[in-house]
């Protein structure tokens, strides 16, 4: 029976060439830092280059292993879904397991020289630095993921031609739009709702983005319909005008962007 190939996240982080470069630089820095002998002396010894080459190979496998574990979790447990669920899995797949393979690789490296890893100073002098290096690598992967995620949250809709949609009432009279049971509606400032013949995603593309925002997938709100925005216990809620009698809570992914949009009091040019 064939094993099903794991589905990885689309973002690839570092390619193979970059991974080799990271592995070589990290290995060089660790070797030079730990060895008490001067750098020029080390560079004059062939054994240093052999150690550098073999340890770079081990480090490359660790880098690719961390990236593989990170991409696997990106697909099944993305950061924005739940940090609480992601962290323990990430510590296991992208940090602990690559570190174990790192130690196994080093053990094989010492066996080449007919030594046991327990007879060397690896655990005393190198293991801590290897652990720090893996944590730094994962911190870089997390930063790249957040940077990529922020790009996905801000599609360049301004550069696209706005679709020509026919709303059931003038855009200026729309207080908010919402989706319910696969149907979409526009609500005016009196609280009366009007049926839409298109999705909220298409509606948002046709609306002025400085005036309207989608704090969650089911709602688009007009800035003029918001009485106040309340932030409490990391929960951001838009309280609409009394006639509308509705509070809209921003999703986890949109909290920061929604606050930024709301705090932007520039004139509405869209």
Short mmCIF file of C-alpha atoms in Angstrom, two decimals:
data_model
loop_
_atom_site.label_atom_id
_atom_site.label_comp_id
_atom_site.label_asym_id
_atom_site.label_seq_id
_atom_site.Cartn_x
_atom_site.Cartn_y
_atom_site.Cartn_z
CA UNK A 1 0.00 0.00 0.00
CA UNK A 2 1.46 3.33 -1.07
CA UNK A 3 1.75 6.07 1.52
CA UNK A 4 -0.06 9.27 0.70
CA UNK A 5 2.30 12.14 0.01
CA UNK A 6 2.03 14.85 2.71
CA UNK A 7 0.47 18.11 1.56
CA UNK A 8 2.77 21.04 2.28
CA UNK A 9 2.09 24.76 2.47
CA UNK A 10 2.49 26.70 -0.77
CA UNK A 11 5.12 29.10 0.59
CA UNK A 12 8.54 27.45 0.13
CA UNK A 13 10.66 29.81 2.30
CA UNK A 14 14.34 29.25 1.38
CA UNK A 15 15.24 27.34 -1.78
CA UNK A 16 17.98 24.70 -1.85
CA UNK A 17 20.77 27.12 -2.78
CA UNK A 18 19.82 29.46 0.05
CA UNK A 19 19.62 26.50 2.42
CA UNK A 20 23.16 25.44 1.50
CA UNK A 21 24.39 28.99 2.08
CA UNK A 22 22.65 29.24 5.47
CA UNK A 23 24.06 25.85 6.50
CA UNK A 24 27.60 26.78 5.45
CA UNK A 25 27.56 30.16 7.22
CA UNK A 26 26.02 28.77 10.42
CA UNK A 27 28.49 25.88 10.55
CA UNK A 28 31.47 28.15 9.93
CA UNK A 29 30.42 30.56 12.68
CA UNK A 30 29.85 27.77 15.21
CA UNK A 31 33.17 26.06 14.46
CA UNK A 32 35.14 29.29 14.66
CA UNK A 33 33.35 30.37 17.85
CA UNK A 34 33.90 27.09 19.69
CA UNK A 35 37.46 26.33 18.63
CA UNK A 36 39.93 28.15 20.91
CA UNK A 37 42.60 28.40 18.22
CA UNK A 38 43.00 31.60 16.12
CA UNK A 39 41.04 31.87 12.88
CA UNK A 40 44.14 32.10 10.67
CA UNK A 41 45.47 28.92 12.25
CA UNK A 42 42.18 27.09 11.59
CA UNK A 43 42.06 28.26 7.98
CA UNK A 44 45.52 26.81 7.40
CA UNK A 45 44.45 23.29 8.41
CA UNK A 46 42.83 20.86 5.97
CA UNK A 47 41.00 19.15 8.84
CA UNK A 48 39.05 22.37 9.45
CA UNK A 49 37.72 22.38 5.89
CA UNK A 50 36.80 18.68 6.09
CA UNK A 51 34.93 19.31 9.35
CA UNK A 52 33.26 22.37 7.82
CA UNK A 53 32.16 20.42 4.74
CA UNK A 54 30.75 17.44 6.63
CA UNK A 55 29.01 19.59 9.24
CA UNK A 56 27.57 21.79 6.49
CA UNK A 57 25.98 18.67 5.01
CA UNK A 58 24.43 17.88 8.41
CA UNK A 59 23.28 21.48 8.85
CA UNK A 60 21.72 21.48 5.37
CA UNK A 61 19.64 18.43 6.28
CA UNK A 62 18.54 20.19 9.47
CA UNK A 63 17.56 23.34 7.56
CA UNK A 64 15.56 21.40 4.98
CA UNK A 65 13.97 19.33 7.75
CA UNK A 66 12.87 22.44 9.64
CA UNK A 67 11.45 23.96 6.46
CA UNK A 68 9.63 20.71 5.62
CA UNK A 69 8.08 20.53 9.11
CA UNK A 70 7.12 24.20 8.95
CA UNK A 71 5.44 23.83 5.54
CA UNK A 72 3.57 20.73 6.70
CA UNK A 73 2.16 22.68 9.65
CA UNK A 74 1.45 25.71 7.45
CA UNK A 75 -1.00 23.54 5.55
CA UNK A 76 -2.62 21.69 8.46
CA UNK A 77 -2.24 24.14 11.38
CA UNK A 78 -1.47 27.65 10.04
CA UNK A 79 -0.33 30.24 12.57
CA UNK A 80 -3.33 32.51 12.06
CA UNK A 81 -5.78 29.72 12.90
CA UNK A 82 -4.49 28.92 16.39
CA UNK A 83 -1.14 29.77 17.97
CA UNK A 84 -1.97 27.51 20.93
CA UNK A 85 -2.36 24.44 18.71
CA UNK A 86 0.53 25.33 16.41
CA UNK A 87 3.27 25.90 19.00
CA UNK A 88 3.61 22.37 20.47
CA UNK A 89 3.43 20.79 17.03
CA UNK A 90 5.98 23.26 15.68
CA UNK A 91 8.37 22.61 18.57
CA UNK A 92 8.19 18.90 17.77
CA UNK A 93 8.27 18.85 13.95
CA UNK A 94 10.39 21.89 13.10
CA UNK A 95 12.73 22.10 16.10
CA UNK A 96 12.99 18.94 18.23
CA UNK A 97 13.05 16.34 15.43
CA UNK A 98 15.58 18.30 13.28
CA UNK A 99 17.74 18.69 16.40
CA UNK A 100 17.63 14.92 16.98
CA UNK A 101 18.67 14.31 13.36
CA UNK A 102 21.43 16.86 13.87
CA UNK A 103 22.78 14.86 16.83
CA UNK A 104 22.51 11.61 14.84
CA UNK A 105 24.42 13.20 11.97
CA UNK A 106 27.13 14.40 14.34
CA UNK A 107 27.29 10.92 15.90
CA UNK A 108 27.89 9.43 12.44
CA UNK A 109 30.49 12.14 11.78
CA UNK A 110 32.45 11.10 14.88
CA UNK A 111 32.09 7.41 14.00
CA UNK A 112 34.01 8.17 10.81
CA UNK A 113 36.89 9.11 13.12
CA UNK A 114 36.17 6.00 15.25
CA UNK A 115 34.92 8.05 18.18
CA UNK A 116 31.73 7.97 20.19
CA UNK A 117 29.81 11.22 20.43
CA UNK A 118 29.74 10.73 24.21
CA UNK A 119 33.54 10.78 24.30
CA UNK A 120 33.66 14.23 22.68
CA UNK A 121 32.82 17.74 23.85
CA UNK A 122 29.75 17.98 21.58
CA UNK A 123 27.13 18.04 24.34
CA UNK A 124 29.20 20.46 26.39
CA UNK A 125 30.19 22.96 23.69
CA UNK A 126 28.18 22.44 20.49
CA UNK A 127 24.69 21.24 21.39
CA UNK A 128 23.60 24.55 22.92
CA UNK A 129 24.78 26.50 19.86
CA UNK A 130 23.06 24.05 17.51
CA UNK A 131 19.82 24.52 19.46
CA UNK A 132 20.12 28.31 19.31
CA UNK A 133 20.80 28.11 15.56
CA UNK A 134 17.65 26.02 14.96
CA UNK A 135 15.55 28.44 17.02
CA UNK A 136 16.97 31.38 15.03
CA UNK A 137 16.16 29.57 11.78
CA UNK A 138 12.57 29.01 12.89
CA UNK A 139 12.29 32.63 13.99
CA UNK A 140 13.34 33.64 10.47
CA UNK A 141 10.77 31.24 8.97
CA UNK A 142 8.06 32.70 11.22
CA UNK A 143 9.02 36.24 10.15
CA UNK A 144 8.89 35.28 6.47
CA UNK A 145 5.51 33.59 6.97
CA UNK A 146 4.03 36.67 8.63
CA UNK A 147 5.47 38.89 5.90
CA UNK A 148 3.93 36.68 3.22
CA UNK A 149 0.62 36.54 5.10
CA UNK A 150 0.46 40.33 5.34
CA UNK A 151 0.87 40.53 1.55
CA UNK A 152 -2.04 38.14 1.11
CA UNK A 153 -4.17 40.29 3.41
CA UNK A 154 -3.53 43.37 1.32
CA UNK A 155 -4.34 42.46 -2.30
CA UNK A 156 -3.67 45.26 -4.72
CA UNK A 157 -7.33 45.82 -5.53
CA UNK A 158 -6.61 49.48 -6.23
CA UNK A 159 -4.70 48.46 -9.36
CA UNK A 160 -7.60 46.36 -10.60
CA UNK A 161 -10.52 47.77 -12.51
CA UNK A 162 -13.54 47.90 -10.22
CA UNK A 163 -16.33 45.59 -11.40
CA UNK A 164 -19.47 47.28 -12.67
CA UNK A 165 -22.09 46.01 -10.21
CA UNK A 166 -25.60 47.25 -9.75
CA UNK A 167 -26.41 47.67 -6.07
CA UNK A 168 -30.09 47.74 -5.00
CA UNK A 169 -29.54 51.19 -3.46
CA UNK A 170 -26.97 54.01 -3.78
CA UNK A 171 -23.60 53.09 -2.26
CA UNK A 172 -23.71 56.14 0.02
CA UNK A 173 -26.91 54.80 1.61
CA UNK A 174 -25.47 51.37 2.41
CA UNK A 175 -24.72 50.98 6.13
CA UNK A 176 -23.38 47.45 5.93
CA UNK A 177 -23.59 44.26 3.89
CA UNK A 178 -23.78 40.73 5.19
CA UNK A 179 -24.08 37.10 4.09
CA UNK A 180 -26.50 34.61 5.59
CA UNK A 181 -27.30 31.08 4.43
CA UNK A 182 -25.53 31.66 1.09
CA UNK A 183 -27.57 34.82 0.45
CA UNK A 184 -26.15 38.35 0.56
CA UNK A 185 -27.91 41.52 1.63
CA UNK A 186 -27.24 45.26 1.81
CA UNK A 187 -28.71 47.12 4.78
CA UNK A 188 -29.46 50.85 4.66
CA UNK A 189 -29.15 53.29 7.55
CA UNK A 190 -32.81 52.73 8.47
CA UNK A 191 -32.17 49.04 9.03
CA UNK A 192 -34.02 47.87 5.91
CA UNK A 193 -32.28 45.09 4.01
CA UNK A 194 -32.03 44.65 0.24
CA UNK A 195 -31.09 41.45 -1.57
CA UNK A 196 -27.80 41.30 -3.51
CA UNK A 197 -27.32 39.26 -6.68
CA UNK A 198 -23.57 38.88 -6.11
CA UNK A 199 -21.15 37.83 -3.38
CA UNK A 200 -19.63 40.03 -0.68
CA UNK A 201 -16.20 39.54 -2.24
CA UNK A 202 -17.37 41.04 -5.53
CA UNK A 203 -19.21 43.78 -3.65
CA UNK A 204 -16.06 44.75 -1.77
CA UNK A 205 -14.14 45.07 -5.04
CA UNK A 206 -16.73 47.55 -6.30
CA UNK A 207 -16.90 49.63 -3.11
CA UNK A 208 -14.57 52.48 -2.08
CA UNK A 209 -12.04 50.82 0.22
CA UNK A 210 -11.52 53.86 2.42
CA UNK A 211 -15.25 53.94 3.13
CA UNK A 212 -16.00 50.20 3.42
CA UNK A 213 -14.15 47.38 5.15
CA UNK A 214 -14.67 43.63 5.60
CA UNK A 215 -13.81 42.92 9.27
CA UNK A 216 -14.98 39.33 8.85
CA UNK A 217 -16.03 37.17 5.91
CA UNK A 218 -19.72 37.58 6.61
CA UNK A 219 -19.84 41.39 6.92
CA UNK A 220 -18.77 44.57 5.12
CA UNK A 221 -19.30 47.78 7.05
CA UNK A 222 -19.53 51.45 6.07
CA UNK A 223 -17.34 53.76 8.13
CA UNK A 224 -20.29 56.14 8.60
CA UNK A 225 -22.37 53.35 10.15
CA UNK A 226 -19.89 52.76 12.98
CA UNK A 227 -20.66 54.54 16.23
CA UNK A 228 -17.47 53.36 17.95
CA UNK A 229 -14.83 50.66 17.85
CA UNK A 230 -14.19 48.84 21.12
CA UNK A 231 -11.05 46.79 21.79
CA UNK A 232 -11.13 44.59 24.89
CA UNK A 233 -9.11 41.46 25.70
CA UNK A 234 -7.68 41.49 22.15
CA UNK A 235 -11.22 41.41 20.72
CA UNK A 236 -12.08 44.26 18.35
CA UNK A 237 -15.78 45.05 17.96
CA UNK A 238 -17.45 47.65 15.75
CA UNK A 239 -20.56 48.99 17.45
CA UNK A 240 -22.93 50.32 14.79
CA UNK A 241 -25.41 53.19 15.06
CA UNK A 242 -28.39 52.66 17.43
CA UNK A 243 -30.90 52.30 14.57
CA UNK A 244 -28.91 49.40 13.15
CA UNK A 245 -28.65 47.59 16.51
CA UNK A 246 -25.66 45.45 15.55
CA UNK A 247 -22.14 44.74 16.79
CA UNK A 248 -19.59 43.27 14.37
CA UNK A 249 -16.55 41.51 15.82
CA UNK A 250 -13.44 41.54 13.64
CA UNK A 251 -11.88 38.16 12.90
CA UNK A 252 -8.49 37.25 14.35
CA UNK A 253 -6.79 37.87 10.99
CA UNK A 254 -8.36 41.30 10.48
CA UNK A 255 -8.04 42.88 13.95
CA UNK A 256 -4.90 44.89 13.32
CA UNK A 257 -5.79 45.84 9.73
CA UNK A 258 -9.31 46.85 10.78
CA UNK A 259 -7.93 49.09 13.54
CA UNK A 260 -5.54 50.69 11.06
CA UNK A 261 -8.39 51.30 8.60
CA UNK A 262 -10.62 52.77 11.31
CA UNK A 263 -7.92 55.06 12.70
CA UNK A 264 -7.18 56.45 9.23
CA UNK A 265 -9.22 59.65 9.31
CA UNK A 266 -7.94 60.96 5.98
CA UNK A 267 -10.50 62.44 3.55
CA UNK A 268 -12.34 59.79 1.59
CA UNK A 269 -11.12 59.96 -1.99
CA UNK A 270 -12.21 56.56 -3.23
#
